[in-house]
Coordinates of N, CA and C in Angstrom, one line a residue:
X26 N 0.9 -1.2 0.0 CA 0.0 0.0 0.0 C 0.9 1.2 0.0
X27 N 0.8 1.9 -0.7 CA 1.6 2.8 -1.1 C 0.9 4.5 -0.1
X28 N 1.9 5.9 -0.4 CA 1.6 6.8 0.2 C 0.6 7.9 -0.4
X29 N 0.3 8.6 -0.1 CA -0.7 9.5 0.0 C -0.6 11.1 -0.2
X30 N -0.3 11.9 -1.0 CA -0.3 13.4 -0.6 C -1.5 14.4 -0.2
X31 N -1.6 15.1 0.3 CA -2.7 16.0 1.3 C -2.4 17.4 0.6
X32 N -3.6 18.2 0.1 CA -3.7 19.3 -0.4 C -4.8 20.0 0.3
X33 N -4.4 21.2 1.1 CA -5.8 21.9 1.4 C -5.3 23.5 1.5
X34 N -6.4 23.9 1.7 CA -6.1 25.3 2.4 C -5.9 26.0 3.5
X35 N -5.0 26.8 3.8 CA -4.0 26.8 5.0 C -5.4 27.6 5.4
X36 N -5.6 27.3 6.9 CA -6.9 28.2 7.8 C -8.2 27.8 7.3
X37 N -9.2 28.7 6.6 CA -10.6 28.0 6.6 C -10.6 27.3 5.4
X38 N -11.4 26.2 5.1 CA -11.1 25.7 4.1 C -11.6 26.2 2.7
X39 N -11.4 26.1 1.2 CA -11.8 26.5 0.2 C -13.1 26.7 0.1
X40 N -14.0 28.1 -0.3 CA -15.3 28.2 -0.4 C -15.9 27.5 -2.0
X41 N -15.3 27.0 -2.6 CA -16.1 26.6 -3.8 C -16.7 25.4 -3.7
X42 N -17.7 24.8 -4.3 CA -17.9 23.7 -4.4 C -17.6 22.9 -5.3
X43 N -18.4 21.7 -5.3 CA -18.3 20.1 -6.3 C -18.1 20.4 -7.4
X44 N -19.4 21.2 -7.7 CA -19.9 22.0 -9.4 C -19.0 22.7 -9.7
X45 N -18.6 23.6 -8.9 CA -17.6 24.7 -9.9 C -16.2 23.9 -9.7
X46 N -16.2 23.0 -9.0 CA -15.0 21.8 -9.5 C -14.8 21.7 -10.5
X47 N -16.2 20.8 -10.9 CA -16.3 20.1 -11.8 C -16.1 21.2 -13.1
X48 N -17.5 21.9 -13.3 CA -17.1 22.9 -14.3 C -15.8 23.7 -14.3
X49 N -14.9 24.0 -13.7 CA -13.2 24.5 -13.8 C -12.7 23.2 -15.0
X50 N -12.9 22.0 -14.4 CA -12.3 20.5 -14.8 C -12.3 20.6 -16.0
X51 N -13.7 20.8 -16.5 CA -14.5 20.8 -18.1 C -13.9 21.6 -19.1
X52 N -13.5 23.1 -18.4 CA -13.5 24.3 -19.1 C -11.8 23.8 -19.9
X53 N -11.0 23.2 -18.9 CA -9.2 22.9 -19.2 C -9.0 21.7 -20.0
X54 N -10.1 20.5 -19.2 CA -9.5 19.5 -19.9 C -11.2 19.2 -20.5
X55 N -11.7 18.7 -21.5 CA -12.8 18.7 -22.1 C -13.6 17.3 -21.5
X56 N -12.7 16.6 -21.3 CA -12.3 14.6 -21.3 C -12.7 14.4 -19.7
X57 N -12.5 15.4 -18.5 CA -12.4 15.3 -17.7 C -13.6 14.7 -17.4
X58 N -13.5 13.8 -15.9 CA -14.6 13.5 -14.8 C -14.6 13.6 -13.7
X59 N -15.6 13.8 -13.2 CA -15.8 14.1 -11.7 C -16.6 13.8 -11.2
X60 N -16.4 12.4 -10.6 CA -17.5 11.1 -10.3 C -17.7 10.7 -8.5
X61 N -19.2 11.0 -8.3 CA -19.1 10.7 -7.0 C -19.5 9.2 -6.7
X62 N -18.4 8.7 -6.6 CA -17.9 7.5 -6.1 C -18.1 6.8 -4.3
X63 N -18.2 7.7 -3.8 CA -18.4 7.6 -2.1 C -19.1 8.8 -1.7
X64 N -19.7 8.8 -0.3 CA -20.7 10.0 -0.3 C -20.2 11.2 -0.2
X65 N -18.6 11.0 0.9 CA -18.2 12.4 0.6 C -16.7 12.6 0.1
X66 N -16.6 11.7 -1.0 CA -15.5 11.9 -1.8 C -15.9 11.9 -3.3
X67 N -15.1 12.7 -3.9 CA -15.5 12.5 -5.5 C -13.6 12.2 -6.2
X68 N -14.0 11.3 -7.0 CA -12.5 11.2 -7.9 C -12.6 11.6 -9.4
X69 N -11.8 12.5 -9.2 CA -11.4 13.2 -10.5 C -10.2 12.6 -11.2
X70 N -10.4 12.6 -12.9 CA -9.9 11.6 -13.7 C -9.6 12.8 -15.0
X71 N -8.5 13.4 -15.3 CA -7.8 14.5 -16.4 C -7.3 13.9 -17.4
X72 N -7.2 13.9 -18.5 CA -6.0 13.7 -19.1 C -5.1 15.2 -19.6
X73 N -4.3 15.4 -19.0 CA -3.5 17.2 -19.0 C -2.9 17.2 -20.5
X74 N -2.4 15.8 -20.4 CA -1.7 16.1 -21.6 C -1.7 14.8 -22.6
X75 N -1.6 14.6 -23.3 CA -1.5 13.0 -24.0 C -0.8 12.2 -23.4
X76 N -1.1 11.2 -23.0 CA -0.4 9.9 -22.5 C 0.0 10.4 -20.5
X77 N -0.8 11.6 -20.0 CA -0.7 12.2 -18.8 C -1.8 12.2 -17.9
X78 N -2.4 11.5 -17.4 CA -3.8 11.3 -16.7 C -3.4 11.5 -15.3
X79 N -4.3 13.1 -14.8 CA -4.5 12.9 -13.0 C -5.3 12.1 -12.7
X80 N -4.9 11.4 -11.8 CA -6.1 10.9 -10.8 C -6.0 11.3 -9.2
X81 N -7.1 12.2 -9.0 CA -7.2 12.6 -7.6 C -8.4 13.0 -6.8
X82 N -8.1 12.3 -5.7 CA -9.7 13.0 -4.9 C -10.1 13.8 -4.3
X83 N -10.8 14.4 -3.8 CA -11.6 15.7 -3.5 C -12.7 14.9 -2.4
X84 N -12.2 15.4 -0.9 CA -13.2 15.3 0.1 C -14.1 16.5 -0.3
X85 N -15.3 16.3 -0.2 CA -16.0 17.3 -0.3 C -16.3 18.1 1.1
X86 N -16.7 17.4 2.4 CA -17.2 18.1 3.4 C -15.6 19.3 3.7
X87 N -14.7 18.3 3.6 CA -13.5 19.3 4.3 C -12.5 19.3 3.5
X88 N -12.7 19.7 2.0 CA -12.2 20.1 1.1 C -10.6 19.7 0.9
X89 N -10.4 18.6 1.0 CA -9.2 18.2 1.0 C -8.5 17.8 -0.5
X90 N -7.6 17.7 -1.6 CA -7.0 17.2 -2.6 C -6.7 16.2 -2.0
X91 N -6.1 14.4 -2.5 CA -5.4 13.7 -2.1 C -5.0 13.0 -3.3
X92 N -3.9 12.6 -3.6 CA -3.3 11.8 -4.7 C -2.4 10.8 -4.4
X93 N -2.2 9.7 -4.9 CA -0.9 8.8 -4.6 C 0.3 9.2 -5.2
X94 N 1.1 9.3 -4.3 CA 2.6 9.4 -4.1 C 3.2 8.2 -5.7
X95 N 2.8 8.6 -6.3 CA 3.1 7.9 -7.4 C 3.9 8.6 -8.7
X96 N 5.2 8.9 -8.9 CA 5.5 9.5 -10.2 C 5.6 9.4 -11.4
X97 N 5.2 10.4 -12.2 CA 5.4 11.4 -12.2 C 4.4 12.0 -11.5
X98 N 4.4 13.1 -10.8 CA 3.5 13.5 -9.8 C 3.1 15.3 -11.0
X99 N 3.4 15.3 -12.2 CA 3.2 16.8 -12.5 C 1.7 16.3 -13.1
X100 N 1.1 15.6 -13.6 CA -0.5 15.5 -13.8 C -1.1 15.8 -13.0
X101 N -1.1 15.4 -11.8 CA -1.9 15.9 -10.4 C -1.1 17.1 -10.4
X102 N -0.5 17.3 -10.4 CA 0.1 19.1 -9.4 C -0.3 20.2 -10.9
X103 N -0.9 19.6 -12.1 CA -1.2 20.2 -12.9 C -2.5 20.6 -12.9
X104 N -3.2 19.7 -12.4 CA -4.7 19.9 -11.7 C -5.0 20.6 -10.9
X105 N -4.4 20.5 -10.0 CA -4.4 21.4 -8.6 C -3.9 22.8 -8.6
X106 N -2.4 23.0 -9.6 CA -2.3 24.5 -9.8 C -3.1 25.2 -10.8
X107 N -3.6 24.6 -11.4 CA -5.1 25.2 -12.3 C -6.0 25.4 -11.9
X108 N -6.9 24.0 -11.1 CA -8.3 24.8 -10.7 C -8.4 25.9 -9.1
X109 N -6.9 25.0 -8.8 CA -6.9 26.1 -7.4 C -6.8 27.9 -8.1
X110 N -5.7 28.2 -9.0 CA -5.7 29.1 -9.8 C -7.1 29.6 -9.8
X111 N -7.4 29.0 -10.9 CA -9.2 29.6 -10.9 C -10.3 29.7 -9.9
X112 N -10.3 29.0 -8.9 CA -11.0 29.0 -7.8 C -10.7 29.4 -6.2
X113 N -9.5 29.5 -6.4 CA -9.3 29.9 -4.9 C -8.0 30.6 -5.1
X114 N -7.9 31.6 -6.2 CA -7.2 32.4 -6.6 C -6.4 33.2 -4.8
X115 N -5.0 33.1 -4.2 CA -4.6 34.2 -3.4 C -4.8 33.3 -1.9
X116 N -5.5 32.1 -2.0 CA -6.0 31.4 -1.3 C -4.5 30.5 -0.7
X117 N -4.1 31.0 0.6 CA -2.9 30.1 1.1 C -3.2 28.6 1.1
X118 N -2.1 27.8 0.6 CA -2.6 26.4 0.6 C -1.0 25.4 1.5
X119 N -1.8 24.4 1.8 CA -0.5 23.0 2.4 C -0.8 22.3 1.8
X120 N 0.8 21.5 1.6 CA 0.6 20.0 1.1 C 1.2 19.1 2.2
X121 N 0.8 17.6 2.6 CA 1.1 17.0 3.8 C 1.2 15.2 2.7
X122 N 2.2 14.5 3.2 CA 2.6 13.3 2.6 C 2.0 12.7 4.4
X123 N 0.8 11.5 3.8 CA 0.2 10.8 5.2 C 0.5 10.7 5.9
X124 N 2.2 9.9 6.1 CA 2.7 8.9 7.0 C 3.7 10.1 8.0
X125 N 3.6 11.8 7.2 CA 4.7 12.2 8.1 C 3.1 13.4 8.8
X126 N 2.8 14.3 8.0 CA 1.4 14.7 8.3 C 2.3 16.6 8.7
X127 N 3.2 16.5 8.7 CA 4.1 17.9 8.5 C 3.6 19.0 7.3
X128 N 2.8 20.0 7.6 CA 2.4 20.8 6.9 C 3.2 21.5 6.0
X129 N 3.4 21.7 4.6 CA 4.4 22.5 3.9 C 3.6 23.2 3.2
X130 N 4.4 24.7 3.0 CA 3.5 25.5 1.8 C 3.6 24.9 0.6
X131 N 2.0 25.0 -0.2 CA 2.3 25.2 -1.5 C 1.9 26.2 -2.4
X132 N 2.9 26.9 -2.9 CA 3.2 28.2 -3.8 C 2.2 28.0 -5.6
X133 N 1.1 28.5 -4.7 CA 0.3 28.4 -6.2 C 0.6 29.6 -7.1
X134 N 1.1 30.4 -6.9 CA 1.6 32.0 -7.6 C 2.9 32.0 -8.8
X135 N 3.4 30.3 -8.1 CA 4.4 30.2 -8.9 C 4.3 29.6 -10.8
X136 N 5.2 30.1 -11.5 CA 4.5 29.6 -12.9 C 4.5 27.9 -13.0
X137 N 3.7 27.6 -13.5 CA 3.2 25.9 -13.5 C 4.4 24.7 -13.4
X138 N 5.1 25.3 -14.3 CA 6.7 24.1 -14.5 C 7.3 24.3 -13.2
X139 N 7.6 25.4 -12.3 CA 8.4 26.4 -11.8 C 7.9 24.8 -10.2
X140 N 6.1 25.4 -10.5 CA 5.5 24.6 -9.3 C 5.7 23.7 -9.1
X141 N 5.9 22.8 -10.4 CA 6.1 21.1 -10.5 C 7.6 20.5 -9.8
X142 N 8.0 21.5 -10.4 CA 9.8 21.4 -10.2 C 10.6 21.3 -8.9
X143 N 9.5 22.5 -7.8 CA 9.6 23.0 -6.5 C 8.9 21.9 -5.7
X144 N 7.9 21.4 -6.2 CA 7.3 20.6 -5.3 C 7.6 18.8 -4.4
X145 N 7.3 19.2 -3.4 CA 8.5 17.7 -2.5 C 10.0 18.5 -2.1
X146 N 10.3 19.3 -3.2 CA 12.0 19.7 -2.7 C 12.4 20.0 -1.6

């Protein structure tokens, strides 16, 4: 069983919902899904780029991202600096790996490669 990364917003959590998830999803990637699979999780399924598919989930009550510690990790962090971009534009965010649970920033301001590159370092 492999690990886990944690994506949220630093203090209250993100005000958007499921829907304007979903619709951000639609607007970038056309192919996208956002399937509620458990009552309060939904998994989202991208393809960013050809032969590049996020898969990641979305607690809904407490607005959490989570993805598996799986690389390449820039399909997921390509998801996440986009619709957070569009949705929770200015909005301080952490990322947390399960097994350590150590809060780190994540720099959504930075340009997309810049973010990919930075991230875990």
């Amino acid at each position: 069983m492999g690990s886990s990364f944690y994506v949220s917003a630093a203090g209250a959590p993100w005000a958007f919902s499921r829907e304007q998830l979903a619709d951000a999803l639609a607007r970038h990637w056309p192919g996208a899904t956002v399937s509620d699979v458990f009552e309060r999780f939904v998994e989202i399924h991208a393809e960013v780029a050809p032969g590049q598919v996020a898969e990641l989930s979305f607690h809904k009550e407490h607005k959490v991202f989570s993805f598996a510690d799986r690389e390449p990790w820039s399909a997921a962090l390509t998801v996440l600096h986009t619709v957070l971009g569009e949705l929770a534009p200015g909005v301080p965010a952490v990322w947390w790996i399960d097994f350590d649970g150590t809060l780190e920033p994540l720099e959504l301001s930075l340009p997309l490669e810049q973010f990919i590159d930075d991230f875990g370092a």
